[in-house]
Structure formats: C-alpha cells, structure tokens
mmCIF file of C-alpha atoms in Angstrom:
data_model
loop_
_atom_site.group_PDB
_atom_site.id
_atom_site.type_symbol
_atom_site.label_atom_id
_atom_site.label_comp_id
_atom_site.label_asym_id
_atom_site.label_seq_id
_atom_site.Cartn_x
_atom_site.Cartn_y
_atom_site.Cartn_z
ATOM 1 C CA UNK A 54 176.748 51.520 123.789
ATOM 2 C CA UNK A 55 180.375 51.497 122.607
ATOM 3 C CA UNK A 56 183.405 53.487 123.523
ATOM 4 C CA UNK A 57 182.611 57.238 122.503
ATOM 5 C CA UNK A 58 185.440 59.277 121.151
ATOM 6 C CA UNK A 59 185.076 63.072 120.430
ATOM 7 C CA UNK A 60 186.807 65.376 118.200
ATOM 8 C CA UNK A 61 187.576 69.101 118.647
ATOM 9 C CA UNK A 62 187.314 71.428 115.623
ATOM 10 C CA UNK A 63 190.731 71.988 114.119
ATOM 11 C CA UNK A 64 191.309 75.517 115.303
ATOM 12 C CA UNK A 65 190.623 75.481 119.039
ATOM 13 C CA UNK A 66 193.274 77.287 120.922
ATOM 14 C CA UNK A 67 193.526 77.684 124.730
ATOM 15 C CA UNK A 68 195.218 80.267 126.907
ATOM 16 C CA UNK A 69 195.644 80.591 130.544
ATOM 17 C CA UNK A 70 194.472 83.415 132.524
ATOM 18 C CA UNK A 71 193.999 84.298 136.228
ATOM 19 C CA UNK A 72 190.274 84.007 135.883
ATOM 20 C CA UNK A 73 190.258 80.776 133.985
ATOM 21 C CA UNK A 74 191.230 79.319 130.568
ATOM 22 C CA UNK A 75 190.280 80.992 127.475
ATOM 23 C CA UNK A 76 189.186 78.773 124.538
ATOM 24 C CA UNK A 77 189.400 80.616 121.137
ATOM 25 C CA UNK A 78 187.957 79.068 117.759
ATOM 26 C CA UNK A 79 190.127 80.890 115.356
ATOM 27 C CA UNK A 80 188.013 79.727 112.440
ATOM 28 C CA UNK A 81 184.570 81.138 113.818
ATOM 29 C CA UNK A 82 186.606 83.739 116.066
ATOM 30 C CA UNK A 83 184.252 82.783 118.861
ATOM 31 C CA UNK A 84 185.843 83.108 122.492
ATOM 32 C CA UNK A 85 184.816 81.522 125.740
ATOM 33 C CA UNK A 86 186.050 80.958 129.195
ATOM 34 C CA UNK A 87 186.246 77.639 131.195
ATOM 35 C CA UNK A 88 188.263 76.548 134.265
ATOM 36 C CA UNK A 89 191.225 74.366 134.719
ATOM 37 C CA UNK A 90 189.099 71.298 134.719
ATOM 38 C CA UNK A 91 187.263 72.319 131.643
ATOM 39 C CA UNK A 92 191.042 72.699 130.155
ATOM 40 C CA UNK A 93 191.685 69.294 131.199
ATOM 41 C CA UNK A 94 188.959 67.758 129.478
ATOM 42 C CA UNK A 95 189.596 69.556 126.321
ATOM 43 C CA UNK A 96 193.143 68.383 126.342
ATOM 44 C CA UNK A 97 192.195 64.862 127.085
ATOM 45 C CA UNK A 98 189.705 65.015 124.048
ATOM 46 C CA UNK A 99 192.561 66.420 121.983
ATOM 47 C CA UNK A 100 194.666 63.346 123.185
ATOM 48 C CA UNK A 101 192.270 61.009 121.673
ATOM 49 C CA UNK A 102 190.867 59.747 124.950
ATOM 50 C CA UNK A 103 187.433 58.324 125.094
ATOM 51 C CA UNK A 104 184.625 59.755 127.330
ATOM 52 C CA UNK A 105 184.892 56.842 129.700
ATOM 53 C CA UNK A 106 188.612 57.248 129.885
ATOM 54 C CA UNK A 107 188.321 60.983 130.595
ATOM 55 C CA UNK A 108 185.846 60.245 133.432
ATOM 56 C CA UNK A 109 188.072 57.429 134.891
ATOM 57 C CA UNK A 110 191.207 59.863 134.887
ATOM 58 C CA UNK A 111 189.262 62.606 136.328
ATOM 59 C CA UNK A 112 187.846 60.463 139.079
ATOM 60 C CA UNK A 113 191.224 59.481 139.959
ATOM 61 C CA UNK A 114 192.558 63.016 140.152
ATOM 62 C CA UNK A 115 189.613 64.605 141.844
ATOM 63 C CA UNK A 116 187.698 63.859 145.004
ATOM 64 C CA UNK A 117 183.851 63.087 144.579
ATOM 65 C CA UNK A 118 181.325 60.639 143.505
ATOM 66 C CA UNK A 119 182.311 59.102 140.181
ATOM 67 C CA UNK A 120 178.586 59.328 139.121
ATOM 68 C CA UNK A 121 178.718 63.165 139.912
ATOM 69 C CA UNK A 122 181.998 63.555 137.736
ATOM 70 C CA UNK A 123 180.317 61.597 135.069
ATOM 71 C CA UNK A 124 177.431 64.048 135.102
ATOM 72 C CA UNK A 125 179.764 67.030 135.064
ATOM 73 C CA UNK A 126 181.794 65.787 132.163
ATOM 74 C CA UNK A 127 178.653 64.969 129.962
ATOM 75 C CA UNK A 128 177.278 68.455 130.788
ATOM 76 C CA UNK A 129 180.456 70.051 129.796
ATOM 77 C CA UNK A 130 180.691 68.074 126.625
ATOM 78 C CA UNK A 131 176.871 69.351 125.969
ATOM 79 C CA UNK A 132 178.167 72.919 126.402
ATOM 80 C CA UNK A 133 181.100 72.254 123.849
ATOM 81 C CA UNK A 134 178.464 70.856 121.471
ATOM 82 C CA UNK A 135 176.323 73.970 121.859
ATOM 83 C CA UNK A 136 179.193 76.241 121.347
ATOM 84 C CA UNK A 137 179.819 74.289 118.158
ATOM 85 C CA UNK A 138 183.379 73.416 119.138
ATOM 86 C CA UNK A 139 183.218 69.833 118.389
ATOM 87 C CA UNK A 140 183.231 67.998 114.988
ATOM 88 C CA UNK A 141 179.992 66.454 113.913
ATOM 89 C CA UNK B 253 185.021 68.731 141.175
ATOM 90 C CA UNK B 254 184.376 72.270 140.375
ATOM 91 C CA UNK B 255 181.652 72.793 137.914
ATOM 92 C CA UNK B 256 182.964 73.859 134.422
ATOM 93 C CA UNK B 257 181.308 76.564 132.425
ATOM 94 C CA UNK B 258 182.002 78.491 129.181
ATOM 95 C CA UNK B 259 180.862 82.010 129.054
ATOM 96 C CA UNK B 260 181.767 85.078 127.203
ATOM 97 C CA UNK B 261 184.388 87.328 128.363
ATOM 98 C CA UNK B 262 185.702 91.018 128.017
ATOM 99 C CA UNK B 263 188.800 91.916 126.430
ATOM 100 C CA UNK B 264 189.878 93.896 129.421
ATOM 101 C CA UNK B 265 190.239 90.967 131.578
ATOM 102 C CA UNK B 266 192.860 89.258 129.326
ATOM 103 C CA UNK B 267 196.606 89.469 130.455
ATOM 104 C CA UNK B 268 197.406 90.012 126.636
ATOM 105 C CA UNK B 269 195.571 90.156 123.472
ATOM 106 C CA UNK B 270 194.467 86.874 121.833
ATOM 107 C CA UNK B 271 194.077 88.205 118.442
ATOM 108 C CA UNK B 272 196.430 90.792 116.462
ATOM 109 C CA UNK B 273 196.382 92.282 113.031
ATOM 110 C CA UNK B 274 199.760 92.969 111.653
ATOM 111 C CA UNK B 275 200.472 94.972 108.652
ATOM 112 C CA UNK B 276 204.059 93.638 107.801
ATOM 113 C CA UNK B 277 204.806 96.227 105.121
ATOM 114 C CA UNK B 278 203.075 98.937 103.215
ATOM 115 C CA UNK B 279 205.058 97.745 99.997
ATOM 116 C CA UNK B 280 202.918 96.158 97.589
ATOM 117 C CA UNK B 281 203.421 94.692 93.904
ATOM 118 C CA UNK B 282 200.070 96.253 93.001
ATOM 119 C CA UNK B 283 198.393 99.627 93.323
ATOM 120 C CA UNK B 284 194.675 98.921 93.804
ATOM 121 C CA UNK B 285 192.209 101.812 93.344
ATOM 122 C CA UNK B 286 190.301 100.908 96.558
ATOM 123 C CA UNK B 287 193.651 100.398 98.806
ATOM 124 C CA UNK B 288 193.115 101.952 102.132
ATOM 125 C CA UNK B 289 196.885 102.448 102.755
ATOM 126 C CA UNK B 290 197.715 103.595 99.262
ATOM 127 C CA UNK B 291 200.188 100.701 99.134
ATOM 128 C CA UNK B 292 202.211 100.127 96.130
ATOM 129 C CA UNK B 293 205.795 99.319 94.703
ATOM 130 C CA UNK B 294 207.229 102.619 96.167
ATOM 131 C CA UNK B 295 205.016 102.824 99.068
ATOM 132 C CA UNK B 296 207.343 101.177 101.762
ATOM 133 C CA UNK B 297 207.281 103.385 104.934
ATOM 134 C CA UNK B 298 210.906 104.770 105.382
ATOM 135 C CA UNK B 299 210.785 103.584 109.028
ATOM 136 C CA UNK B 300 209.396 99.921 108.429
ATOM 137 C CA UNK B 301 210.498 97.341 111.008
ATOM 138 C CA UNK B 302 213.398 95.393 110.302
ATOM 139 C CA UNK B 303 213.810 91.582 109.985
ATOM 140 C CA UNK B 304 215.165 91.645 113.233
ATOM 141 C CA UNK B 305 212.680 93.745 114.880
ATOM 142 C CA UNK B 306 209.883 91.880 113.274
ATOM 143 C CA UNK B 307 211.219 88.357 114.567
ATOM 144 C CA UNK B 308 211.755 89.843 117.945
ATOM 145 C CA UNK B 309 208.120 90.945 118.233
ATOM 146 C CA UNK B 310 206.928 87.744 116.679
ATOM 147 C CA UNK B 311 208.753 85.952 119.569
ATOM 148 C CA UNK B 312 206.886 88.140 121.960
ATOM 149 C CA UNK B 313 203.348 87.293 120.383
ATOM 150 C CA UNK B 314 204.504 83.588 120.921
ATOM 151 C CA UNK B 315 205.704 83.958 124.597
ATOM 152 C CA UNK B 316 202.390 86.117 125.501
ATOM 153 C CA UNK B 317 200.313 83.368 124.122
ATOM 154 C CA UNK B 318 198.618 85.390 121.322
ATOM 155 C CA UNK B 319 196.466 82.768 119.741
ATOM 156 C CA UNK B 320 195.741 84.387 116.232
ATOM 157 C CA UNK B 321 197.533 86.708 113.926
ATOM 158 C CA UNK B 322 196.581 88.098 110.579
ATOM 159 C CA UNK B 323 199.399 89.050 108.352
ATOM 160 C CA UNK B 324 198.663 91.585 105.927
ATOM 161 C CA UNK B 325 200.155 94.779 104.181
ATOM 162 C CA UNK B 326 200.579 96.017 101.591
ATOM 163 C CA UNK B 327 201.555 92.606 100.152
ATOM 164 C CA UNK B 328 202.846 90.571 103.172
ATOM 165 C CA UNK B 329 204.828 88.076 101.104
ATOM 166 C CA UNK B 330 207.125 90.743 99.999
ATOM 167 C CA UNK B 331 208.520 91.510 103.358
ATOM 168 C CA UNK B 332 211.840 89.856 103.897
ATOM 169 C CA UNK B 333 211.083 88.431 107.314
ATOM 170 C CA UNK B 334 207.663 86.801 106.148
ATOM 171 C CA UNK B 335 208.674 83.243 105.878
ATOM 172 C CA UNK B 336 210.699 83.257 109.207
ATOM 173 C CA UNK B 337 208.046 85.075 110.887
ATOM 174 C CA UNK B 338 205.083 82.807 109.711
ATOM 175 C CA UNK B 339 207.183 79.741 110.743
ATOM 176 C CA UNK B 340 208.051 81.352 114.014
ATOM 177 C CA UNK B 341 204.422 81.963 114.708
ATOM 178 C CA UNK B 342 202.998 78.709 113.477
ATOM 179 C CA UNK B 343 205.531 76.520 115.324
ATOM 180 C CA UNK B 344 204.888 78.608 118.563
ATOM 181 C CA UNK B 345 201.072 77.536 118.497
ATOM 182 C CA UNK B 346 199.912 80.903 116.847
ATOM 183 C CA UNK B 347 197.295 80.358 114.222
ATOM 184 C CA UNK B 348 198.176 82.483 111.149
ATOM 185 C CA UNK B 349 195.984 84.012 108.667
ATOM 186 C CA UNK B 350 197.556 85.397 105.504
ATOM 187 C CA UNK B 351 195.684 88.234 103.565
ATOM 188 C CA UNK B 352 197.240 88.671 100.000
ATOM 189 C CA UNK B 353 196.583 89.501 96.572
ATOM 190 C CA UNK B 354 197.834 86.091 95.441
ATOM 191 C CA UNK B 355 199.950 87.224 92.727
ATOM 192 C CA UNK B 356 203.083 85.719 94.120
ATOM 193 C CA UNK B 357 201.591 82.411 95.009
ATOM 194 C CA UNK B 358 202.958 79.965 92.476
ATOM 195 C CA UNK B 359 202.539 76.173 93.173
ATOM 196 C CA UNK B 360 205.912 75.935 94.988
ATOM 197 C CA UNK B 361 204.846 78.886 97.182
ATOM 198 C CA UNK B 362 201.382 77.368 97.885
ATOM 199 C CA UNK B 363 203.336 74.181 99.130
ATOM 200 C CA UNK B 364 205.515 76.317 101.371
ATOM 201 C CA UNK B 365 202.515 78.146 102.761
ATOM 202 C CA UNK B 366 200.809 74.692 103.359
ATOM 203 C CA UNK B 367 203.770 73.402 105.317
ATOM 204 C CA UNK B 368 203.127 76.252 107.743
ATOM 205 C CA UNK B 369 199.679 74.941 108.512
ATOM 206 C CA UNK B 370 198.021 78.464 108.549
ATOM 207 C CA UNK B 371 194.548 78.983 109.832
ATOM 208 C CA UNK B 372 193.722 80.300 106.152
ATOM 209 C CA UNK B 373 194.803 82.369 103.185
ATOM 210 C CA UNK B 374 192.559 85.166 102.194
ATOM 211 C CA UNK B 375 192.995 86.504 98.492
ATOM 212 C CA UNK B 376 191.299 89.631 97.274
ATOM 213 C CA UNK B 377 189.371 89.327 94.069
ATOM 214 C CA UNK B 378 187.184 91.959 92.721
ATOM 215 C CA UNK B 379 185.828 90.773 89.294
ATOM 216 C CA UNK B 380 185.252 87.660 87.212
ATOM 217 C CA UNK B 381 186.904 88.820 84.111
ATOM 218 C CA UNK B 382 190.508 89.926 83.493
ATOM 219 C CA UNK B 383 189.275 93.420 82.225
ATOM 220 C CA UNK B 384 187.213 94.180 85.476
ATOM 221 C CA UNK B 385 189.757 92.715 87.693
ATOM 222 C CA UNK B 386 192.524 94.989 86.431
ATOM 223 C CA UNK B 387 190.340 97.946 86.562
ATOM 224 C CA UNK B 388 190.475 97.526 90.288
ATOM 225 C CA UNK B 389 193.873 96.283 90.251
ATOM 226 C CA UNK B 390 196.136 97.665 87.493
ATOM 227 C CA UNK B 391 198.539 95.207 85.965
ATOM 228 C CA UNK B 392 197.466 92.239 88.101
ATOM 229 C CA UNK B 393 196.558 88.957 86.522
ATOM 230 C CA UNK B 394 193.371 87.283 87.421
ATOM 231 C CA UNK B 395 194.355 83.844 86.467
ATOM 232 C CA UNK B 396 197.458 84.041 88.752
ATOM 233 C CA UNK B 397 194.988 84.857 91.622
ATOM 234 C CA UNK B 398 192.651 82.044 90.715
ATOM 235 C CA UNK B 399 195.663 79.577 90.258
ATOM 236 C CA UNK B 400 196.866 80.615 93.651
ATOM 237 C CA UNK B 401 193.292 79.512 95.229
ATOM 238 C CA UNK B 402 193.565 76.208 93.119
ATOM 239 C CA UNK B 403 197.111 75.370 94.208
ATOM 240 C CA UNK B 404 196.477 76.315 98.047
ATOM 241 C CA UNK B 405 193.084 74.177 97.934
ATOM 242 C CA UNK B 406 195.156 71.453 96.526
ATOM 243 C CA UNK B 407 197.523 71.489 99.320
ATOM 244 C CA UNK B 408 194.672 71.512 101.574
ATOM 245 C CA UNK B 409 195.031 75.044 102.815
ATOM 246 C CA UNK B 410 191.639 76.817 103.722
ATOM 247 C CA UNK B 411 191.044 79.758 101.378
ATOM 248 C CA UNK B 412 188.795 82.650 101.602
ATOM 249 C CA UNK B 413 188.006 85.387 99.038
ATOM 250 C CA UNK B 414 187.448 88.891 99.842
ATOM 251 C CA UNK B 415 185.456 90.827 97.100
ATOM 252 C CA UNK B 416 185.524 94.617 97.354
ATOM 253 C CA UNK B 417 182.655 95.921 95.327
ATOM 254 C CA UNK B 418 182.683 98.701 92.515
ATOM 255 C CA UNK B 419 180.105 100.026 90.260
ATOM 256 C CA UNK B 420 181.826 98.357 87.246
ATOM 257 C CA UNK B 421 182.126 94.894 88.807
ATOM 258 C CA UNK B 422 178.730 94.237 90.391
ATOM 259 C CA UNK B 423 177.256 92.567 87.363
ATOM 260 C CA UNK B 424 180.101 90.015 87.697
ATOM 261 C CA UNK B 425 179.615 88.987 91.275
ATOM 262 C CA UNK B 426 177.405 85.951 90.657
ATOM 263 C CA UNK B 427 179.881 84.411 88.172
ATOM 264 C CA UNK B 428 182.820 85.190 90.517
ATOM 265 C CA UNK B 429 181.284 83.484 93.360
ATOM 266 C CA UNK B 430 180.360 80.354 91.201
ATOM 267 C CA UNK B 431 183.979 80.331 90.059
ATOM 268 C CA UNK B 432 185.635 80.490 93.424
ATOM 269 C CA UNK B 433 183.251 77.958 94.733
ATOM 270 C CA UNK B 434 184.434 75.548 92.014
ATOM 271 C CA UNK B 435 187.896 75.950 93.121
ATOM 272 C CA UNK B 436 187.069 74.765 96.778
ATOM 273 C CA UNK B 437 187.144 78.202 98.296
ATOM 274 C CA UNK B 438 185.528 77.957 102.007
ATOM 275 C CA UNK B 439 184.491 81.615 102.409
ATOM 276 C CA UNK B 440 183.498 84.640 100.328
ATOM 277 C CA UNK B 441 183.252 87.899 102.210
ATOM 278 C CA UNK B 442 182.170 91.290 101.037
ATOM 279 C CA UNK B 443 180.846 94.710 102.462
ATOM 280 C CA UNK B 444 180.732 98.389 102.037
ATOM 281 C CA UNK B 445 183.728 100.110 100.606
ATOM 282 C CA UNK B 446 185.740 102.366 102.974
ATOM 283 C CA UNK B 447 186.210 106.102 102.125
ATOM 284 C CA UNK B 448 189.878 105.990 102.764
ATOM 285 C CA UNK B 449 193.218 106.058 101.158
ATOM 286 C CA UNK B 450 193.168 105.590 97.354
ATOM 287 C CA UNK B 451 189.324 104.905 97.417
ATOM 288 C CA UNK B 452 188.835 108.546 98.083
ATOM 289 C CA UNK B 453 190.215 109.461 94.636
ATOM 290 C CA UNK B 454 187.963 106.969 92.907
ATOM 291 C CA UNK B 455 184.944 107.246 94.856
ATOM 292 C CA UNK B 456 182.883 107.812 91.623
ATOM 293 C CA UNK B 457 183.574 104.061 90.784
ATOM 294 C CA UNK B 458 183.700 102.807 94.454
ATOM 295 C CA UNK B 459 180.914 104.631 96.152
ATOM 296 C CA UNK B 460 177.827 102.422 95.763
ATOM 297 C CA UNK B 461 174.445 103.610 96.601
ATOM 298 C CA UNK B 462 172.153 101.854 98.914
ATOM 299 C CA UNK B 463 170.076 100.113 95.878
ATOM 300 C CA UNK B 464 173.422 98.731 94.510
ATOM 301 C CA UNK B 465 174.539 97.458 98.060
ATOM 302 C CA UNK B 466 171.135 95.795 98.223
ATOM 303 C CA UNK B 467 171.545 93.971 95.098
ATOM 304 C CA UNK B 468 174.882 92.647 96.296
ATOM 305 C CA UNK B 469 173.450 91.795 99.551
ATOM 306 C CA UNK B 470 170.712 89.754 97.829
ATOM 307 C CA UNK B 471 173.025 88.048 95.502
ATOM 308 C CA UNK B 472 175.100 86.733 98.339
ATOM 309 C CA UNK B 473 172.381 85.861 100.387
ATOM 310 C CA UNK B 474 171.076 83.644 97.702
ATOM 311 C CA UNK B 475 174.157 82.125 97.075
ATOM 312 C CA UNK B 476 174.963 81.513 100.774
ATOM 313 C CA UNK B 477 171.626 79.077 100.521
ATOM 314 C CA UNK B 478 173.013 77.396 97.277
ATOM 315 C CA UNK B 479 176.549 76.858 98.733
ATOM 316 C CA UNK B 480 175.649 76.062 102.406
ATOM 317 C CA UNK B 481 177.960 73.584 104.050
ATOM 318 C CA UNK B 482 180.459 74.023 101.230
ATOM 319 C CA UNK B 483 181.317 77.787 101.332
ATOM 320 C CA UNK B 484 180.369 80.462 103.889
ATOM 321 C CA UNK B 485 179.221 83.689 102.264
ATOM 322 C CA UNK B 486 178.957 86.807 104.113
ATOM 323 C CA UNK B 487 177.987 90.428 103.277
ATOM 324 C CA UNK B 488 179.202 92.907 106.065
ATOM 325 C CA UNK B 489 176.260 95.306 106.409
ATOM 326 C CA UNK B 490 178.111 98.118 108.255
ATOM 327 C CA UNK B 491 180.118 100.916 106.589
ATOM 328 C CA UNK B 492 183.255 102.112 108.319
ATOM 329 C CA UNK B 493 181.715 104.596 110.438
ATOM 330 C CA UNK B 494 178.922 102.359 111.812
ATOM 331 C CA UNK B 495 181.502 99.527 112.504
ATOM 332 C CA UNK B 496 183.719 102.224 114.219
ATOM 333 C CA UNK B 497 180.798 103.259 116.432
ATOM 334 C CA UNK B 498 179.967 99.572 117.567
ATOM 335 C CA UNK B 499 183.806 98.933 118.270
ATOM 336 C CA UNK B 500 183.921 102.210 120.263
ATOM 337 C CA UNK B 501 181.001 101.011 122.630
ATOM 338 C CA UNK B 502 182.418 97.353 122.484
ATOM 339 C CA UNK B 503 185.930 97.163 121.648
ATOM 340 C CA UNK B 504 186.999 93.561 120.669
ATOM 341 C CA UNK B 505 190.622 93.868 121.857
ATOM 342 C CA UNK B 506 192.592 93.229 118.899
ATOM 343 C CA UNK B 507 195.454 95.708 118.377
ATOM 344 C CA UNK B 508 196.509 96.718 114.915
ATOM 345 C CA UNK B 509 200.264 96.719 114.417
ATOM 346 C CA UNK B 510 201.352 98.942 111.482
ATOM 347 C CA UNK B 511 204.456 98.163 109.287
ATOM 348 C CA UNK B 512 206.641 100.829 111.272
ATOM 349 C CA UNK B 513 205.579 99.237 114.709
ATOM 350 C CA UNK B 514 202.866 101.708 115.648
ATOM 351 C CA UNK B 515 199.955 100.288 117.380
ATOM 352 C CA UNK B 516 196.462 101.308 116.514
ATOM 353 C CA UNK B 517 193.082 100.649 118.210
ATOM 354 C CA UNK B 518 191.583 99.807 114.814
ATOM 355 C CA UNK B 519 192.296 100.799 111.301
ATOM 356 C CA UNK B 520 189.431 103.427 111.162
ATOM 357 C CA UNK B 521 191.136 105.575 113.969
ATOM 358 C CA UNK B 522 194.229 107.785 113.293
ATOM 359 C CA UNK B 523 195.531 107.675 116.832
ATOM 360 C CA UNK B 524 198.599 105.552 117.801
ATOM 361 C CA UNK B 525 198.593 104.144 121.362
ATOM 362 C CA UNK B 526 201.959 102.660 121.498
ATOM 363 C CA UNK B 527 205.157 101.942 119.585
ATOM 364 C CA UNK B 528 206.662 98.469 119.710
ATOM 365 C CA UNK B 529 210.179 99.902 119.383
ATOM 366 C CA UNK B 530 209.687 102.094 122.591
ATOM 367 C CA UNK B 531 207.006 100.114 124.701
ATOM 368 C CA UNK B 532 207.127 96.498 126.085
ATOM 369 C CA UNK B 533 204.529 94.100 125.117
ATOM 370 C CA UNK B 534 202.904 94.694 128.541
ATOM 371 C CA UNK B 535 202.866 98.310 128.214
ATOM 372 C CA UNK B 536 201.514 98.221 124.723
ATOM 373 C CA UNK B 537 198.618 96.176 125.993
ATOM 374 C CA UNK B 538 197.762 98.474 128.858
ATOM 375 C CA UNK B 539 198.026 101.578 126.636
ATOM 376 C CA UNK B 540 195.703 99.824 124.011
ATOM 377 C CA UNK B 541 193.031 99.226 126.779
ATOM 378 C CA UNK B 542 193.388 102.910 127.994
ATOM 379 C CA UNK B 543 193.309 104.384 124.440
ATOM 380 C CA UNK B 544 189.713 103.207 123.875
ATOM 381 C CA UNK B 545 188.823 105.279 126.878
ATOM 382 C CA UNK B 546 190.803 108.369 125.759
ATOM 383 C CA UNK B 547 188.588 111.578 125.092
ATOM 384 C CA UNK B 548 190.315 112.192 121.867
ATOM 385 C CA UNK B 549 189.045 108.978 120.672
ATOM 386 C CA UNK B 550 185.653 109.793 121.745
ATOM 387 C CA UNK B 551 185.939 113.094 120.059
ATOM 388 C CA UNK B 552 187.023 111.613 116.739
ATOM 389 C CA UNK B 553 184.184 109.105 116.845
ATOM 390 C CA UNK B 554 181.774 111.932 117.362
ATOM 391 C CA UNK B 555 183.414 114.036 114.509
ATOM 392 C CA UNK B 556 183.091 111.055 112.035
ATOM 393 C CA UNK B 557 179.512 110.434 113.025
ATOM 394 C CA UNK B 558 178.638 113.970 112.148
ATOM 395 C CA UNK B 559 180.923 113.933 109.113
ATOM 396 C CA UNK B 560 181.580 110.540 107.648
ATOM 397 C CA UNK B 561 184.069 111.727 105.242
ATOM 398 C CA UNK B 562 186.515 112.793 108.002
ATOM 399 C CA UNK B 563 187.161 109.155 108.254
ATOM 400 C CA UNK B 564 189.541 109.611 105.525
ATOM 401 C CA UNK B 565 192.227 110.878 107.920
ATOM 402 C CA UNK B 566 192.392 107.375 109.646
ATOM 403 C CA UNK B 567 195.312 106.767 107.411
ATOM 404 C CA UNK B 568 197.415 109.012 109.358
ATOM 405 C CA UNK B 569 199.438 108.101 112.566
ATOM 406 C CA UNK B 570 198.702 110.620 115.312
ATOM 407 C CA UNK B 571 200.187 109.801 118.573
ATOM 408 C CA UNK B 572 197.611 109.897 121.421
ATOM 409 C CA UNK B 573 198.677 112.488 124.102
ATOM 410 C CA UNK B 574 198.740 111.631 128.019
ATOM 411 C CA UNK B 575 198.252 107.897 127.849
#
C-alpha cells in the first residue's frame, strides 16, 4: 500500500475548551468533541501529512507502543469518516 | 496515548458560543410581504449599533473563538460596517454566512464577497417569474437575484436559496428549483411561513393549509432525489411554535444579536437576555444560558402552545427581569 493522505472537509473548525476540543463542521452544522491528541491528528491532516507521518510524529511525542499508537490513529480516522468529516 | 473520541456535547459546557446569528440592520432595500421584522428602507432602528460598536463586537467574536456567524438583516450589505466586519471575521478564522436578497450583488460585489471566502451566501427567491417574485418582494428584480447567484457561483462561492412559500407561488416551485440548480446552487431550503411581522397582514396569501404544504414537501422530496449529490433540498417540517417547543427543551446555544445590540434566545421569543452595549461577552453568554431557564420564557412557550398566533409578539424586545 502506498502513502495515504487524508483531506478534511473545507469547513471544519476547532475550538479549545476545558473539557476537550470542539470540532464544528459549519457546512453541515454538526458538532463533536475530541481531546488534545485528536486535535493534533486533525491539525496534522490539515498540514497535509500522510497517515504514516502522523503515526511517526505521535510516536516520537507520546510514550507507548508504536503499534498501539497506529491502532489508535486508525480508529480515530475511522471515527472522522463515520462523522463525515473527511473528503471522499 | 490517551484514547481519542468524538461525541456529542451540550452548549452549556461551552465557554462561549460557537455559532451566532447577527441581524446587522433592520434597514432593507425591499419591503417583502412575509418579512418577520417588517424591514424596509425606513425601518432602521433608531438605536442601531454604530460602525465602531459593530467592529468592537466583531473582534470579541474572534477573540472568543466563535466559529460561525450568520450575517442577516434587513439587508446586511446595506450596513456601513458590513465589509469591514465580514473581513474582520473571515480573517480571524470565523466562518461567515451572508443572508441577503441578492439585489445589490453585481459581478464586482460577488468578487469582493468571494475574496472573503465565506461559508456561503443564502439568497431568498420566492418565485420563478418576475410577476410572482415581485408580489412577494415589491419592486425587486428576479433577474438581479439570479444574476447574483450566477456571479457568486462563477467565483466559487457556495450559494443557497431560501424559498418562502405563498399560495400564489406554489405552482412555480418546480421551475424555480430547476432554474437555481442550473446555476450551480448547492442547497435549496423551504419550510412553513412564520406568523410574525408583516406576514400577519398578508396571512390570506401566506397561510398555506396542510394540503398545500404536503404538495410542496412532495415536490422538494422528489427534486432532492433528482439533484442528489449536486444540490441539497430540504423542507423544514415544523412551524414556528413547534420549533420553539423543541428549542425550549433542547436549546442549541446560538444567541441572536439584533441590530441594536440586544441579545435574544431565538427569533421566536420576544425576551432580551443581554445587551452588548451593557454586558461583557462573558456576561452575555451566562445570561443567555440562564435565559432559557427563566420562568417567563416557560410561560411564553406555554402561551404560544395554547394560542399559536401569540407568536406574533416575538418581534418585540422585552427585557427579561431578574436575570
């Protein structure tokens, strides 16, 4: 499998709150909450980084098995897809 | 690594709103027969916010990370602070939706709007012929509204159309939908007419019966299938009282700022919960949250549930006591 890049929908906005990070798609007016790591993943997607780059960077930043981080990132991406926040 | 998750939230958890509706002015170049606010060329409120006040509040929206603002009126493009405000919000990371009649959007204005990179521009069009359109919007030009959509789409702005139904325009809905789809419009909305403002006087023309609404809904559903993936079509099924009953139980947390800086819970409630001239942004948000729980609001919801026509007083601005 080649390098996989994701693209967020155009109108995704983020807002920091005490309880987490609000993700607002102003086009569909749907609102969700994630945590700081979720925010980091979203921002890295916005920066045009590939999934492997995101996993690599998070592995350097956080303690834990790289395989576990990989699973977490893929799980989060699945959620973004389910919430319809990613471009097809 | 902490597990990430996305889940729904309540607006009460937010430190400030994420979405605000702002009626910039009550002045309008038109005097539509259905207008909730009885806007018109001479309908400017005597105490509307000045340019400086508008820009000051706009900066607060940016500073408090409000993510999405709808600018409406009256006709928002008539407000002297419109362009500066829209630029301030857009460059500050706030998505802006402009709700307009489209009469003032020439090609050069469309380009200027496109440069703001707005979330969308919604233009109200209530008929497919000039005759029908101007019965709803006296002295307005259908071709100007359609040109506005054309220009905006040419410049890559997402456009939406709002159709307010009337007994005399129902027969033109299908044609109107096809016309605007051909121009590249991305969404077409309609719903029940609100018994408020100038609509009260023209209720014989605007008060559709259930059979007529059913007819409209069926057309919209059919066209939604035809234009799937190109244009979203949606018929909002609830009337103003049903909508209020739902919002009262489950507020969505988007304050309405009126042209004179008063803050309302929702358009269909006459109560004012804050005044941006008097209250700080934080105070405004706290008062908004408390406002939904005020006994007067509960009484009002009960009153309009028993007598739906009492909703017409929502146009008023009544200060909510003891907040």
